[in-house]
Coordinates of C-alpha atoms in Angstrom, one line a residue:
Chain S
M1 CA 54.7 57.8 41.9
Q2 CA 55.4 54.8 39.8
I3 CA 54.4 54.5 36.1
G4 CA 54.9 50.7 35.7
K5 CA 54.0 49.5 32.2
K6 CA 51.6 52.2 31.4
I7 CA 51.6 53.0 27.6
F8 CA 51.8 56.6 26.5
P9 CA 50.5 58.0 23.2
Y10 CA 54.0 59.0 22.2
P11 CA 57.5 57.3 22.8
T12 CA 58.9 57.5 26.3
L13 CA 62.4 56.7 27.4
N14 CA 62.2 54.2 30.4
N15 CA 64.8 53.1 32.7
S16 CA 63.2 49.7 32.4
K17 CA 64.5 48.5 29.0
N18 CA 61.5 46.2 28.2
V19 CA 59.0 49.1 28.3
S20 CA 61.2 51.8 26.8
C21 CA 60.4 53.1 23.3
F22 CA 64.1 53.9 22.6
K23 CA 66.6 51.6 21.0
N24 CA 69.8 52.3 23.0
S25 CA 69.3 55.4 25.1
R26 CA 69.5 55.3 28.9
F27 CA 67.8 57.4 31.6
G28 CA 68.0 56.9 35.3
L29 CA 68.4 58.5 38.7
V30 CA 71.6 57.9 40.5
Y31 CA 72.5 58.7 44.1
E32 CA 74.5 57.4 47.0
D33 CA 73.2 56.5 50.4
S34 CA 74.5 58.8 53.0
D35 CA 76.4 57.7 56.0
A36 CA 73.5 57.2 58.6
S37 CA 75.6 58.7 61.4
E38 CA 75.9 62.0 59.5
D39 CA 72.3 62.6 58.9
K40 CA 70.4 60.4 61.2
D41 CA 67.2 62.5 61.1
Y42 CA 67.0 62.8 57.3
L43 CA 66.6 60.6 54.3
V44 CA 69.5 61.8 52.1
L45 CA 70.0 61.1 48.4
K46 CA 73.6 62.1 48.3
N47 CA 75.0 63.4 45.0
A48 CA 71.6 62.8 43.3
H49 CA 71.7 63.3 39.5
I50 CA 70.3 61.9 36.4
E51 CA 72.2 59.8 33.9
L52 CA 71.1 60.6 30.3
D53 CA 73.0 59.6 27.1
N54 CA 70.5 60.8 24.5
E55 CA 72.0 63.9 22.8
S56 CA 68.6 65.2 21.6
L57 CA 67.0 65.0 25.1
I58 CA 70.3 66.5 26.6
S59 CA 69.9 69.4 24.3
L60 CA 66.2 69.9 25.2
L61 CA 67.2 69.8 28.9
K62 CA 69.9 72.4 28.3
D63 CA 67.6 74.8 26.6
G64 CA 64.8 74.4 29.2
T65 CA 62.3 72.7 26.9
I66 CA 62.3 69.8 29.3
N67 CA 63.1 69.5 33.0
A68 CA 64.1 66.7 35.4
V69 CA 62.6 66.0 38.8
V70 CA 62.8 63.5 41.5
I71 CA 59.5 62.7 43.3
I72 CA 59.6 61.4 46.8
E73 CA 56.3 60.0 48.0
C74 CA 55.1 58.6 51.2
S75 CA 51.4 57.9 50.9
S76 CA 50.8 57.0 54.5
T77 CA 52.0 60.3 55.9
V78 CA 50.4 62.3 53.0
F79 CA 53.9 63.4 51.9
R80 CA 54.7 64.0 48.2
K81 CA 57.2 66.4 46.9
S82 CA 59.2 67.1 43.8
Y83 CA 62.8 68.1 43.6
D84 CA 64.6 69.6 40.6
V85 CA 67.6 67.5 39.5
S86 CA 70.1 67.7 36.6
I87 CA 73.2 66.0 35.4
F88 CA 75.1 67.8 38.1
P89 CA 75.1 66.0 41.5
K90 CA 73.3 67.6 44.5
D91 CA 72.1 66.3 47.9
I92 CA 68.4 65.9 48.5
K93 CA 67.3 65.8 52.1
V94 CA 63.9 64.9 53.5
P95 CA 63.2 64.9 57.2
L96 CA 62.6 61.3 58.4
S97 CA 59.8 62.7 60.6
S98 CA 57.8 63.3 57.3
L99 CA 58.0 59.6 56.4
S100 CA 56.7 56.3 57.6
E101 CA 56.6 52.9 56.1
K102 CA 56.7 52.7 52.3
V103 CA 58.6 55.6 50.5
V104 CA 58.8 55.7 46.7
I105 CA 61.6 57.6 45.0
S106 CA 61.1 58.1 41.2
C107 CA 62.5 60.4 38.6
F108 CA 61.1 61.9 35.4
L109 CA 61.8 64.2 32.5
Y110 CA 58.8 66.3 31.6
A111 CA 58.0 69.1 29.1
T112 CA 58.0 72.7 30.3
K113 CA 56.2 73.8 27.2
N114 CA 54.5 72.5 24.0
F115 CA 56.9 71.3 21.2
S116 CA 57.1 68.9 18.3
Y117 CA 59.1 65.8 19.2
I118 CA 61.2 63.6 17.0
N119 CA 64.3 61.5 18.1
D120 CA 66.8 59.4 16.1
D121 CA 66.7 56.7 18.8
F122 CA 63.0 56.0 18.8
L123 CA 62.1 52.3 18.2
D124 CA 61.5 51.6 14.5
D125 CA 57.8 51.6 14.9
Y126 CA 57.9 55.3 15.9
Q127 CA 60.5 56.4 13.3
G128 CA 59.5 59.0 10.8
Y129 CA 56.6 60.4 13.0
E130 CA 56.5 63.7 14.7
F131 CA 54.7 63.9 18.1
Q132 CA 53.1 66.9 19.5
I133 CA 54.2 67.2 23.1
E134 CA 52.2 69.3 25.6
K135 CA 53.4 71.1 28.7
Y136 CA 53.9 68.7 31.6
D137 CA 53.9 65.6 29.4
I138 CA 56.2 62.9 30.8
L139 CA 59.1 62.0 28.4
A140 CA 61.4 59.8 30.5
I141 CA 60.7 57.6 33.5
D142 CA 62.8 55.9 36.2
D143 CA 60.4 54.2 38.5
G144 CA 63.3 54.2 40.9
Y145 CA 63.3 52.8 44.3
V146 CA 61.0 51.8 47.1
T147 CA 62.3 52.0 50.7
N148 CA 60.8 51.4 54.1
I149 CA 61.2 54.0 56.8
E150 CA 60.4 53.2 60.4
Y151 CA 61.1 56.4 62.4
D152 CA 60.2 57.1 66.0
E153 CA 62.6 59.5 67.6
S154 CA 61.1 58.8 71.0
K155 CA 61.2 55.0 70.8
D156 CA 63.3 53.3 73.4
K157 CA 65.9 50.8 72.3
K158 CA 64.2 47.8 73.7
V159 CA 63.5 45.2 71.1
S160 CA 59.9 44.3 71.3
S161 CA 58.5 40.8 70.7
I162 CA 57.8 39.8 67.1
F163 CA 54.7 38.0 68.4
R164 CA 51.4 39.4 69.5
I165 CA 48.6 37.4 71.1
I166 CA 45.2 38.7 70.2
K167 CA 41.8 37.9 71.6
D168 CA 39.6 37.4 68.6
E169 CA 35.8 37.0 68.7
F170 CA 35.7 35.6 65.2
V171 CA 37.9 32.6 66.1
T172 CA 36.3 29.7 67.9
D173 CA 38.1 26.4 68.5
V174 CA 41.4 26.9 66.8
I175 CA 44.4 29.3 66.9
K176 CA 44.9 31.4 63.8
I177 CA 48.2 33.0 62.5
N178 CA 48.2 36.3 60.8
E179 CA 51.4 37.7 59.3
G180 CA 51.1 41.4 60.1
T181 CA 53.6 44.0 58.9
K182 CA 55.1 44.7 62.3
T183 CA 54.4 41.5 64.2
I184 CA 53.2 37.9 63.8
E185 CA 49.7 37.8 65.2
I186 CA 48.4 34.8 67.0
H187 CA 44.6 35.0 67.2
M188 CA 43.0 33.1 70.0
P189 CA 39.4 32.4 71.0
T190 CA 38.0 34.6 73.8
N191 CA 37.9 31.9 76.5
Q192 CA 41.4 30.6 75.9
Y193 CA 42.7 34.1 75.7
S194 CA 41.4 34.7 79.3
L195 CA 43.1 31.6 80.5
Y196 CA 46.3 32.5 78.7
D197 CA 46.2 36.1 80.1
N198 CA 46.0 34.7 83.6
M199 CA 49.0 32.4 83.1
K200 CA 51.2 34.3 80.8
N201 CA 53.4 35.9 83.4
N202 CA 54.1 32.6 85.2
D203 CA 57.7 31.7 84.5
N204 CA 56.9 28.0 84.7
F205 CA 54.8 28.2 81.6
Q206 CA 57.0 30.3 79.3
C207 CA 58.5 27.4 77.4
L208 CA 55.0 25.7 77.2
F209 CA 53.5 28.8 75.6
F210 CA 56.4 29.2 73.2
S211 CA 56.1 25.6 72.1
I212 CA 52.3 25.6 71.6
L213 CA 51.9 29.1 70.3
A214 CA 55.1 30.8 69.1
I215 CA 56.9 27.8 67.5
P216 CA 53.9 26.7 65.4
A217 CA 53.4 30.3 64.3
L218 CA 57.1 30.6 63.3
V219 CA 57.0 27.3 61.4
Y220 CA 54.0 28.5 59.6
V221 CA 55.4 31.9 58.5
L222 CA 58.9 30.6 57.7
Q223 CA 57.3 27.9 55.5
E224 CA 55.2 30.6 53.8
I225 CA 58.3 32.7 53.1
K226 CA 60.2 29.6 51.8
D227 CA 57.2 28.8 49.5
Q228 CA 57.1 32.4 48.2
I229 CA 60.8 32.3 47.4
I230 CA 60.7 28.9 45.7
Y231 CA 57.3 28.9 44.0
E232 CA 56.5 32.5 43.5
E233 CA 60.0 33.8 42.9
V234 CA 59.6 36.6 45.3
S235 CA 62.9 37.9 46.5
L236 CA 63.8 37.9 50.2
D237 CA 64.3 41.7 50.1
E238 CA 60.7 42.1 48.9
I239 CA 59.4 39.8 51.6
S240 CA 61.5 41.7 54.3
F241 CA 59.9 44.9 53.0
N242 CA 56.4 43.6 53.8
Y243 CA 57.3 41.9 57.0
R244 CA 59.4 44.0 59.3
W245 CA 59.6 41.2 61.9
L246 CA 61.7 39.2 59.5
D247 CA 64.7 41.4 60.2
S248 CA 64.5 40.4 63.8
I249 CA 64.4 36.7 62.8
R250 CA 67.4 37.1 60.5
H251 CA 69.3 38.9 63.2
A252 CA 68.5 36.1 65.7
Y253 CA 69.5 33.5 63.1
K254 CA 72.9 35.1 62.6
K255 CA 73.5 35.2 66.3
I256 CA 72.7 31.5 66.7
Y257 CA 74.2 30.1 63.5
N258 CA 77.0 32.7 63.0
E259 CA 76.0 33.3 59.4
E260 CA 73.5 35.4 57.4
L261 CA 70.1 33.8 56.5
T262 CA 70.2 34.5 52.8
E263 CA 67.6 33.8 50.1
E264 CA 69.6 30.8 48.9
M265 CA 69.7 29.3 52.4
F266 CA 65.9 29.9 52.8
R267 CA 65.3 27.5 49.9
D268 CA 66.7 24.6 51.9
L269 CA 65.7 25.8 55.3
D270 CA 64.5 23.1 57.8
V271 CA 61.8 25.4 59.2
V272 CA 60.8 23.1 62.0
E273 CA 64.3 22.9 63.4
V274 CA 65.2 26.5 62.9
S275 CA 61.9 27.7 64.5
Q276 CA 62.8 25.7 67.6
K277 CA 66.3 27.0 67.7
L278 CA 65.1 30.5 67.2
M279 CA 62.8 30.1 70.2
N280 CA 65.6 28.8 72.4
S281 CA 64.7 25.1 72.0
S282 CA 61.5 25.7 73.9
T283 CA 59.8 22.5 72.8
T284 CA 62.3 20.2 74.5
S285 CA 62.5 22.6 77.5
A286 CA 58.7 22.5 77.7
I287 CA 58.8 18.7 78.2
D288 CA 61.4 19.2 80.9
D289 CA 59.2 21.8 82.5
L290 CA 56.2 19.6 82.3
N291 CA 58.1 16.8 84.0
R292 CA 59.4 19.1 86.7
L293 CA 55.9 20.5 87.4
T294 CA 54.4 17.0 87.5
I295 CA 57.0 15.8 89.9
A296 CA 56.5 18.9 92.0
N297 CA 52.8 18.3 92.0
I298 CA 53.4 14.6 93.1
Y299 CA 55.5 15.7 96.1
K300 CA 53.0 18.5 96.8
G301 CA 50.3 15.8 96.8
D302 CA 52.4 13.6 99.2
D303 CA 52.7 16.6 101.5
D304 CA 49.0 17.1 101.4
N305 CA 48.4 13.6 102.4
E306 CA 50.6 13.8 105.4
Chain O
M1 CA 48.7 80.1 78.7
N2 CA 47.5 76.5 77.9
N3 CA 48.8 73.6 79.9
K4 CA 51.1 71.3 77.9
I5 CA 50.4 67.6 77.9
N6 CA 52.2 64.7 76.4
I7 CA 50.6 63.0 73.5
C8 CA 49.8 59.3 73.8
F9 CA 49.5 56.3 71.4
M10 CA 47.1 53.5 71.9
T11 CA 49.2 50.4 72.4
D12 CA 49.6 48.0 69.4
E13 CA 48.1 45.2 71.5
A14 CA 45.0 47.2 72.4
L15 CA 44.4 48.3 68.8
S16 CA 44.9 44.8 67.4
T17 CA 42.5 43.4 70.0
L18 CA 39.9 46.0 69.3
K19 CA 40.1 45.2 65.5
A20 CA 39.8 41.5 66.2
N21 CA 36.6 42.2 68.2
A22 CA 35.2 44.8 65.8
L23 CA 31.5 43.7 66.1
T24 CA 31.6 43.9 69.9
A25 CA 33.3 47.3 69.7
N26 CA 30.8 48.5 67.2
N27 CA 27.9 47.6 69.5
Y28 CA 29.6 49.3 72.5
L29 CA 29.9 52.5 70.4
K30 CA 26.2 52.4 69.8
T31 CA 25.2 52.2 73.5
N32 CA 28.0 54.2 75.3
K33 CA 27.8 57.8 74.3
N34 CA 29.6 59.3 77.2
D35 CA 32.8 57.4 77.9
S36 CA 34.9 54.6 76.5
Q37 CA 35.3 52.5 79.7
W38 CA 33.8 49.6 77.7
I39 CA 37.2 49.1 76.0
R40 CA 38.3 47.5 79.3
E41 CA 35.7 44.7 78.6
I42 CA 37.5 43.8 75.4
Y43 CA 41.1 44.5 76.4
D44 CA 42.3 44.9 80.0
G45 CA 46.0 45.4 79.4
K46 CA 47.9 48.7 78.9
L47 CA 45.7 50.9 76.7
Y48 CA 47.9 53.9 76.0
I49 CA 51.6 54.8 76.1
E50 CA 52.8 58.3 76.6
K51 CA 55.2 59.8 74.0
K52 CA 57.7 62.6 74.5
Q53 CA 56.0 65.1 72.2
K54 CA 53.9 67.7 73.9
I55 CA 50.8 69.7 72.8
N56 CA 48.6 72.3 74.3
D57 CA 45.8 70.7 76.3
F58 CA 42.7 71.7 74.4
E59 CA 39.0 70.9 74.2
L60 CA 36.7 70.4 71.3
K61 CA 33.0 71.3 71.3
V62 CA 30.0 69.0 71.6
S63 CA 26.9 70.3 69.8
P64 CA 24.1 71.0 72.4
T65 CA 21.5 70.0 69.7
G66 CA 23.3 66.8 68.7
D67 CA 23.9 68.1 65.2
Y68 CA 27.7 67.8 64.7
S69 CA 27.7 69.9 61.6
E70 CA 27.1 72.9 63.9
V71 CA 30.6 72.5 65.4
D72 CA 32.4 70.7 62.7
F73 CA 34.2 73.7 61.2
Q74 CA 35.1 75.2 64.6
N75 CA 36.4 71.8 65.9
S76 CA 38.4 71.1 62.8
I77 CA 40.2 74.5 63.1
I78 CA 40.9 73.9 66.9
L79 CA 42.3 70.4 66.1
Y80 CA 44.5 71.8 63.3
E81 CA 45.8 74.7 65.2
N82 CA 46.7 72.6 68.2
L83 CA 48.2 69.6 66.4
K84 CA 49.8 71.2 63.3
D85 CA 53.3 71.3 64.7
L86 CA 53.5 67.6 65.3
P87 CA 55.6 65.7 62.8
P88 CA 53.7 64.0 59.9
Y89 CA 54.8 60.5 61.1
I90 CA 52.8 61.1 64.2
L91 CA 49.9 63.0 62.6
S92 CA 49.3 60.0 60.3
D93 CA 49.7 57.3 62.9
E94 CA 46.5 55.3 63.7
R95 CA 47.6 54.9 67.3
F96 CA 47.7 58.6 67.9
W97 CA 44.2 59.2 66.5
A98 CA 43.0 56.2 68.5
W99 CA 44.0 58.0 71.7
L100 CA 42.2 61.1 70.5
N101 CA 39.1 59.2 69.4
F102 CA 38.7 56.8 72.3
E103 CA 40.3 58.8 75.2
K104 CA 40.6 62.5 74.9
F105 CA 37.7 63.4 72.6
Y106 CA 35.4 60.4 72.9
K107 CA 32.1 62.3 73.3
V108 CA 33.0 64.5 70.3
A109 CA 34.0 61.6 68.2
I110 CA 30.7 59.7 69.0
Q111 CA 28.7 62.8 67.9
A112 CA 30.8 63.2 64.8
M113 CA 30.6 59.6 63.7
P114 CA 27.5 57.8 65.1
V115 CA 27.4 54.1 64.3
K116 CA 25.3 53.5 61.2
S117 CA 26.5 50.1 60.1
N118 CA 28.5 47.1 61.3
S119 CA 31.6 48.6 59.6
T120 CA 31.5 52.0 61.2
F121 CA 34.0 51.0 63.8
L122 CA 36.5 49.4 61.4
N123 CA 36.2 52.1 58.8
H124 CA 36.1 55.2 60.8
W125 CA 37.4 54.6 64.3
V126 CA 40.5 52.5 63.3
Y127 CA 42.4 52.3 60.1
A128 CA 41.1 48.9 58.8
Q129 CA 41.6 49.9 55.1
G130 CA 45.3 50.9 55.3
N131 CA 47.0 54.1 56.5
R132 CA 46.3 56.5 53.7
R133 CA 42.6 55.7 53.5
G134 CA 42.4 55.6 57.3
V135 CA 43.7 59.1 57.6
F136 CA 40.9 60.4 55.4
F137 CA 38.2 58.1 56.8
G138 CA 39.1 58.6 60.5
V139 CA 36.6 60.4 62.7
L140 CA 38.9 63.1 63.7
S141 CA 41.9 62.6 61.5
R142 CA 40.0 63.6 58.5
C143 CA 38.8 66.8 60.1
F144 CA 42.5 67.7 60.7
Y145 CA 43.6 66.9 57.2
R146 CA 40.7 68.8 55.6
V147 CA 42.1 71.9 57.2
A148 CA 45.7 71.0 56.6
L149 CA 45.1 70.6 52.9
T150 CA 43.0 73.7 52.4
V151 CA 44.4 76.4 54.8
D152 CA 45.9 79.1 52.7
E153 CA 47.9 81.8 54.4
R154 CA 47.8 84.0 51.3
L155 CA 44.1 84.7 51.6
D156 CA 42.5 87.4 53.8
D157 CA 40.5 84.6 55.5
K158 CA 43.0 81.8 55.5
Y159 CA 40.2 79.3 56.2
E160 CA 38.0 80.4 53.3
L161 CA 38.6 77.2 51.4
T162 CA 38.3 75.1 54.6
R163 CA 34.9 76.5 55.3
F164 CA 33.9 75.7 51.7
V165 CA 34.9 72.0 52.0
I166 CA 33.6 71.4 55.5
K167 CA 30.2 72.8 54.5
N168 CA 30.0 70.0 51.9
P169 CA 32.8 67.4 52.3
E170 CA 32.0 65.9 48.9
R171 CA 34.0 68.8 47.5
I172 CA 37.2 67.3 48.8
R173 CA 36.4 63.7 49.6
N174 CA 36.9 62.4 46.1
L175 CA 40.3 64.1 45.8
T176 CA 41.7 62.7 49.0
W177 CA 41.5 59.0 47.7
R178 CA 43.9 60.0 45.0
A179 CA 47.7 60.1 45.6
F180 CA 48.1 63.5 43.9
S181 CA 46.2 65.1 46.8
S182 CA 49.3 64.9 48.9
E183 CA 50.5 67.9 46.8
K184 CA 48.9 70.8 48.6
H185 CA 49.3 73.3 45.8
L186 CA 47.2 71.1 43.6
V187 CA 44.4 70.7 46.2
L188 CA 44.4 74.6 46.6
G189 CA 44.1 75.1 42.9
I190 CA 41.3 72.5 42.5
I191 CA 39.3 73.7 45.5
K192 CA 39.6 77.4 44.4
A193 CA 38.2 76.5 41.0
E194 CA 35.4 74.4 42.6
K195 CA 34.6 77.3 44.9
D196 CA 34.5 79.8 42.0
I197 CA 32.3 77.6 40.0
C198 CA 29.9 77.1 43.0
D199 CA 29.9 80.9 43.7
K200 CA 29.1 81.5 40.0
Y201 CA 26.5 78.8 39.3
G202 CA 25.1 78.2 42.8
N203 CA 22.7 75.3 43.2
V204 CA 23.2 74.1 39.6
V205 CA 26.4 72.4 40.8
R206 CA 25.3 69.0 42.0
N207 CA 27.5 66.7 44.2
S208 CA 28.1 64.2 41.3
I209 CA 30.2 66.9 39.6
F210 CA 32.8 66.6 42.3
T211 CA 33.2 62.8 41.7
E212 CA 33.4 63.6 37.9
I213 CA 36.0 66.3 38.3
A214 CA 38.3 64.0 40.4
K215 CA 38.1 61.5 37.6
E216 CA 38.9 64.2 35.0
I217 CA 41.9 65.2 36.9
S218 CA 43.1 61.6 37.0
L219 CA 42.6 61.5 33.2
Y220 CA 44.5 64.8 32.8
A221 CA 47.3 63.3 34.9
S222 CA 47.5 60.1 32.9
V223 CA 50.4 61.3 30.7
R224 CA 51.3 64.5 32.5
L225 CA 53.5 64.8 35.5
I226 CA 50.7 66.2 37.7
D227 CA 53.1 67.0 40.6
V228 CA 54.8 69.9 38.6
V229 CA 51.5 71.3 37.2
S230 CA 51.2 74.8 38.7
E231 CA 48.4 75.9 41.0
E232 CA 47.2 78.3 38.3
D233 CA 47.2 75.7 35.5
I234 CA 45.3 73.1 37.6
Y235 CA 42.9 75.9 38.6
N236 CA 42.3 76.8 34.9
F237 CA 41.8 73.1 34.0
V238 CA 39.3 72.4 36.7
Y239 CA 37.5 75.7 36.3
N240 CA 37.0 75.2 32.5
K241 CA 36.2 71.5 32.9
M242 CA 33.6 72.2 35.6
K243 CA 32.1 75.0 33.6
E244 CA 31.7 72.7 30.7
M245 CA 30.1 70.1 32.9
V246 CA 27.7 72.5 34.5
L247 CA 26.6 74.0 31.2
S248 CA 26.2 70.7 29.4
E249 CA 24.1 69.4 32.3
F250 CA 22.1 72.5 32.2
N251 CA 21.8 72.7 28.5
G252 CA 19.0 70.3 28.1
N253 CA 16.8 72.0 30.8
A254 CA 17.5 75.7 30.6
S255 CA 15.7 78.4 28.7
A256 CA 17.8 80.5 26.4
E257 CA 17.7 83.4 28.9
E258 CA 18.9 81.2 31.8
L259 CA 21.7 79.8 29.6
I260 CA 22.9 83.4 28.7
N261 CA 22.9 84.2 32.4
L262 CA 25.1 81.2 33.2
L263 CA 27.6 82.2 30.6

């Protein structure tokens, strides 16, 4: 659950300074990522605890007037659970089998009973007022973290293609590209899909298909990402979160160029060249293949004439 | 003892191809009530992949009269009892439900969700509107989750609330669109209050009140941390709010005697 910039009818302490109604106080959830090898079947928030430096709120926390919880939510698996936390570290473990895709980890202070609320560190606009807080009212917010979980205990280790060719009845005389979450989809008219389907397993045509389908698709999506970084100021991490195939591209890039494909490098990326390199230089290979096939056909024709 | 079978997922390729040919699929659903062989006309590659998880092999009932509401409750319970031990990441996976809808229980799914518009296939047979909405829109997945969210082991009849919501799905539908409905204790408290109000006021409780109460809960949760609200407190909130709504709606039309009876 994330609160964002929602305005409350009383002052709230927010981890995000620009929406906080406190001058100097800080509130936030702190935890360490666990060693994946230790708890490979769990999402673990190791040593999870809150950091709170407002004496008045600390005092309310100590006497039980308010409480702190972490909420872990995964909308797609219908999972949402709250965990009590405090200033003392403890591990929170969630089975990965309960999670899939987007997981939101947030933290709150809330009232456990009604009380009158004043605080020396309220922003000036709120100074001098006393607020009537009701049981369950939210008093402090850390919208926390969003992570992406892809868990399939039965999945084999084979890396599947980042492309998917789809027969699409709504596409007529062009190929369309759709950036899906898991794969880059290449949508093809029904007739051409049938032809492609008949030829796709022929080794002679692999580079040809890469160069007329996969490489243009890759150029398109890499340019889109580059534009998002440059013109929309979206971070590469956010983009990677939405497009899981991007991890495979970055992995392949590192193998070819021996360096990480960072956000900075994306800004100056030659997407046409990189796309061809990532696809094993299939465009030039396709021309070689065409030449080879043409020559083979000529000789075959000679044979036929004999 | 039941035979065990491996569960299957529809392949990503098959699912994407069906979605990209939704109008054709929708038309096939209208005309093919007995089997899903028509999928081969759209996609002739590998349709399903077997996963390592096993379940009891079980069957669902087809209504002999064609009225699915006659078997809805019974089928929902059978689905829940046979699938409940699967992990949530599988239970919420569109590809798993595609296997159940199109392969294992096609005739049941057709009866449960006849094609009424061009969007029936996209909205109810696959998850075209995202995973969360898909789970609660899906032909059979929504049956499973209606049970999962309402079964209460503390009651003499643990399916008492399930029966209540399946009899009229409006009683839970509006809650399930909202993220807080992932907290089962909240759903139990809300449905118990709805049931007590319906038991007390009977036919006076119109369906629109379930839409309104879902909005009232969202309003209640606007500054409160709804996750930590106890089952008892959400019950009291919903019960009192619904009572207020019922009485205010009735107020203009009731005689003094009827009003006293309602109180």
